[in-house]
Tab-separated table of C-alpha atoms in Angstrom:
chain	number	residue	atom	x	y	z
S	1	UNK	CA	36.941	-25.153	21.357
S	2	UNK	CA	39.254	-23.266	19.479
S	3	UNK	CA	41.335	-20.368	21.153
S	4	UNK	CA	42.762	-16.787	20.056
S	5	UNK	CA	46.723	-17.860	20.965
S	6	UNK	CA	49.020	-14.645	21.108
S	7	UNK	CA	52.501	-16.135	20.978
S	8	UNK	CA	55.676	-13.882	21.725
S	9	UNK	CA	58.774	-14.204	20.475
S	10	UNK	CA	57.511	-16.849	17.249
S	11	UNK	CA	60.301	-16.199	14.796
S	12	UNK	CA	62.124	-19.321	16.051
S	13	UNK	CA	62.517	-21.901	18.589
S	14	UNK	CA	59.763	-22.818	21.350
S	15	UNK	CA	57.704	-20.052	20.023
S	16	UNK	CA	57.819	-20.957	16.093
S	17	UNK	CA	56.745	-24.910	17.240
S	18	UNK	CA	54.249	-24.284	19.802
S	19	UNK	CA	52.450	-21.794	17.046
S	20	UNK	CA	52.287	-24.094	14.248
S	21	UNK	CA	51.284	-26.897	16.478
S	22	UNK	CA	48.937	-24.710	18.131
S	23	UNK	CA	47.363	-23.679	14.286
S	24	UNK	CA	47.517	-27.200	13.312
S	25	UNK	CA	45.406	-27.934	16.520
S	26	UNK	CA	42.661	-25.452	15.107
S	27	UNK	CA	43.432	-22.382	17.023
S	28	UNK	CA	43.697	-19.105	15.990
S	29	UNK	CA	47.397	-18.013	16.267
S	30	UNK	CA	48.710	-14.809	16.663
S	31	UNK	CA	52.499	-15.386	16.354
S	32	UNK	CA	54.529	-12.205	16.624
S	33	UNK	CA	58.039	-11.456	15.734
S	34	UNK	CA	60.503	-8.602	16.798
S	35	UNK	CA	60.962	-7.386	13.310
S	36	UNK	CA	58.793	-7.029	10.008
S	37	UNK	CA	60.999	-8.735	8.381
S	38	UNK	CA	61.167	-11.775	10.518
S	39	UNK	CA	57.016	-11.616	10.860
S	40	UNK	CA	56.490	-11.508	6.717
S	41	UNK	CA	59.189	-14.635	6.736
S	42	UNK	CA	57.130	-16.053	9.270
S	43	UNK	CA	53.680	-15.373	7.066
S	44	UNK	CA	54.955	-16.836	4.250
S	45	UNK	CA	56.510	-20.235	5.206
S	46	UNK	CA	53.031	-20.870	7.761
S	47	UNK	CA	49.824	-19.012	6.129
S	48	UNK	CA	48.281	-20.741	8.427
S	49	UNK	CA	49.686	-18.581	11.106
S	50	UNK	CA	49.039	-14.554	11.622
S	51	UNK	CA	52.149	-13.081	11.768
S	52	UNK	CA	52.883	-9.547	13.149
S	53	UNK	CA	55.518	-7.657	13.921
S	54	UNK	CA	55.815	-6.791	17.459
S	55	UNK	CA	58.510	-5.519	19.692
S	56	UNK	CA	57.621	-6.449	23.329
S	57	UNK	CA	60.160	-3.690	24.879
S	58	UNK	CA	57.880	-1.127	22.507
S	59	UNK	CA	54.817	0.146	24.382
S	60	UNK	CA	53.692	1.110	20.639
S	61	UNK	CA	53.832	-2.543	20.375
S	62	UNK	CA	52.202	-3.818	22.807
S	63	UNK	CA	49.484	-1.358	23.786
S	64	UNK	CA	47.325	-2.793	20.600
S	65	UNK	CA	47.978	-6.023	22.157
S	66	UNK	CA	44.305	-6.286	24.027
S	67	UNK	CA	42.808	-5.533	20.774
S	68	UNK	CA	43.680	-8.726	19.731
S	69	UNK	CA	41.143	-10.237	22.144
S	70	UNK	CA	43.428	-13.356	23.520
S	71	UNK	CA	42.309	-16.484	25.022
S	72	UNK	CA	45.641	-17.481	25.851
S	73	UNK	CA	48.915	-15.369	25.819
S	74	UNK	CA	52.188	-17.040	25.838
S	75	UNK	CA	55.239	-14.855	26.659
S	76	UNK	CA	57.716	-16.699	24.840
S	77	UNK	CA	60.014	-13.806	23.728
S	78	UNK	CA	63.355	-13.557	25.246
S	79	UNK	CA	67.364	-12.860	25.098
S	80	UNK	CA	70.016	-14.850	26.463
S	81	UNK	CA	72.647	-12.960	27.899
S	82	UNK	CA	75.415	-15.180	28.805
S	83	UNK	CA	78.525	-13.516	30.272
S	84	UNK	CA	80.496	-13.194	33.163
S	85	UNK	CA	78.691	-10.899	35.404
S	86	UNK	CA	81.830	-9.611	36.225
S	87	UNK	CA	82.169	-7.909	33.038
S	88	UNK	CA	78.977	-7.755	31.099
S	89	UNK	CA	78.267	-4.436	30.038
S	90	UNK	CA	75.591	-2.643	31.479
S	91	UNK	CA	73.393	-1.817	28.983
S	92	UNK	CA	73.227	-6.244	27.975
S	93	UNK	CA	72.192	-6.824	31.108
S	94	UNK	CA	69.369	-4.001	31.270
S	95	UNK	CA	68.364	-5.453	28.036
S	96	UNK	CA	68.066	-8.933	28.933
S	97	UNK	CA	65.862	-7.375	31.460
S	98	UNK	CA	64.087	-5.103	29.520
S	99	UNK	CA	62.927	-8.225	26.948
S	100	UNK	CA	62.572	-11.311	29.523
S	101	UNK	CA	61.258	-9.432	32.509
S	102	UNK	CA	59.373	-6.023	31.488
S	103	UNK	CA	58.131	-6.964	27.960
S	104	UNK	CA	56.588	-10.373	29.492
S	105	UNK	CA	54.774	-7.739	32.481
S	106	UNK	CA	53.776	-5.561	29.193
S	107	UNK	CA	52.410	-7.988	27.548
S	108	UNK	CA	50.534	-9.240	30.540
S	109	UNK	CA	49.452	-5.960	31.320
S	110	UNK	CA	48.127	-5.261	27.927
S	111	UNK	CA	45.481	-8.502	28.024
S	112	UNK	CA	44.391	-8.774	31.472
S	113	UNK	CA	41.675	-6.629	31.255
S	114	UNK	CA	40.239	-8.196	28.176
S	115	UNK	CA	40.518	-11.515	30.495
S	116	UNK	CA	39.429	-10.079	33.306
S	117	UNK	CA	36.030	-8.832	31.396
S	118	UNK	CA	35.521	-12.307	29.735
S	119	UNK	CA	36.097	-13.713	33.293
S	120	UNK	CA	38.617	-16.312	31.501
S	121	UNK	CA	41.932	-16.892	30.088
S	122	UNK	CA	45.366	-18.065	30.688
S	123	UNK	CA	48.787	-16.547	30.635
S	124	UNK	CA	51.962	-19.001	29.916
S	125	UNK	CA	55.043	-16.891	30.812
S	126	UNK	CA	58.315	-18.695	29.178
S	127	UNK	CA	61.434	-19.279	32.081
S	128	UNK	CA	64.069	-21.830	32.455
S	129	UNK	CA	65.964	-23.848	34.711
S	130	UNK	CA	67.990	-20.682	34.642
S	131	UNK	CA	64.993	-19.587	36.571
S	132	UNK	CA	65.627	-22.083	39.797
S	133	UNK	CA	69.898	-22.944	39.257
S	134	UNK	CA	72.325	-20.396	38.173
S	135	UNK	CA	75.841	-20.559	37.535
S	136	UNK	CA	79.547	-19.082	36.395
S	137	UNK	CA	78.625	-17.719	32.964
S	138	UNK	CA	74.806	-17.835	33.405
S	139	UNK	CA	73.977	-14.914	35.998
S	140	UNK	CA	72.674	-11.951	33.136
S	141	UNK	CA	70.219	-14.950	32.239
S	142	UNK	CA	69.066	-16.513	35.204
S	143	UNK	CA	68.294	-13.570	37.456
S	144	UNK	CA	65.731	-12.273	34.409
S	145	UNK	CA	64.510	-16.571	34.713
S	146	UNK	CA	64.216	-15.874	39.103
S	147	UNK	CA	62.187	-12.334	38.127
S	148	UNK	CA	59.896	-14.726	36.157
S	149	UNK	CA	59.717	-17.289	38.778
S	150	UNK	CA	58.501	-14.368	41.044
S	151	UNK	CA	56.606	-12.560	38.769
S	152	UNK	CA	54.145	-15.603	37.601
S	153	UNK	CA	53.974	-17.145	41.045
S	154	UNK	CA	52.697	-13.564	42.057
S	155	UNK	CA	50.390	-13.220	39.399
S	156	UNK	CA	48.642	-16.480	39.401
S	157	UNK	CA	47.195	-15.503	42.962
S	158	UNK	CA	46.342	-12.133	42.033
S	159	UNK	CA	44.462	-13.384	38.681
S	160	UNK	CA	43.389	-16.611	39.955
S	161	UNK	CA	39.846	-15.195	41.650
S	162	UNK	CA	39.058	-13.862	38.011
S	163	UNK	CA	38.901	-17.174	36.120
S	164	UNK	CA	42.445	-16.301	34.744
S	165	UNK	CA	45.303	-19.008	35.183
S	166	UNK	CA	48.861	-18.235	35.115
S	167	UNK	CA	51.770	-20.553	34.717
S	168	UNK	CA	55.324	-21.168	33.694
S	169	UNK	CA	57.811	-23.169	31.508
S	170	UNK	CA	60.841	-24.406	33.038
S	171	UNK	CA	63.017	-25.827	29.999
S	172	UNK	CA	66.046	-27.070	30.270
C-alpha cells in the first residue's frame, strides 16, 4: 500500500536515495530541502518526487508540516560539525544542535498528532555511530547522534501504545 513519505534533509546523500527509491517503490514522497533553490533543483532532476523547501530549525517551516498528512516521516536532515571541542565556536555547536536535535523533535512534533488520530504511522529519526562511539575531532557531532539515541529510544515507548513506531539509523 502506498505511503505519504516526508523525507528531511533530501537535497543529497541518504535523504536524496532513500526518496527516489522510496518514489520508485510507488510512494508518495515528500522530499524537502533547506533552501528553494536546492528544492526546485531537486523538482527538476526527480518529477517524480515533491520537492519543498523546508528549513527544519524554522517553526514557519515546520508547523505546515502535519498538513502534509504523513504515513511515515524520516528525519534525515542534519550538520556535521567536526572540530575540536576545545575550540569550536559556540554558536557551530548550538547549530549542530539546533538542526540534528531540535529540528528532528520539530518535525516529530509537527506529525504526531496526525498519527496519533489515524492511530498509525512511523517515525525514522537519522543518527550515526557517532550516536554510540565518539572521539578526538568528533564530539560537536556525536553528542547531537547520543541526543538522538535518547530522544528516539524515549519516544518509541511513549508513541508505541498509539500504533506509532519509532526507530533509528545508525550509519557508519
Amino acid at each position: 500500500m502506498a505511503k505519504t513519505v516526508v523525507i528531511t534533509g533530501a537535497g543529497s546523500g541518504f535523504g536524496k536515495g532513500a526518496a527516489i527509491e522510496l518514489a520508485a517503490r510507488g510512494h508518495r514522497v515528500i522530499a524537502t530541502t533547506e533552501t528553494g533553490a536546492q528544492a526546485e533543483a531537486l523538482g527538476a532532476e526527480h518529477p517524480e518526487l515533491t520537492a519543498m523547501k523546508l528549513d527544519v530549525t524554522d517553526p514557519a517551516d515546520v508547523g505546515g508540516v502535519g498538513e502534509l498528512d504523513p504515513d511515515v516521516l524520516i528525519n534525515n536532515a542534519g550538520l556535521g560539525v567536526m572540530a575540536p571541542l576545545t575550540s569550536v565556536p559556540l554558536d557551530r555547536l548550538k547549530a549542530g544542535f539546533e538542526v540534528n536535535v531540535f529540528g528532528m523533535v520539530a518535525m516529530s512534533q509537527a506529525v504526531i498528532p496526525g498519527m496519533k488520530a489515524k492511530g498509525a504511522g512511523r517515525i525514522i529519526n537519522m543518527s550515526s555511530i557517532a550516536g554510540v562511539l565518539s572521539g578526538p575531532m568528533t564530539a560537536p557531532y556525536a553528542m547531537t547522534k547520543h541526543a538522538v539515541e535518547a530522544f528516539t529510544k524515549a519516544l518509541r515507548d511513549e508513541l508505541a501504545p498509539y500504533g506509532i513506531d519509532v526507530t533509528k539509523l545508525n550509519p557508519g
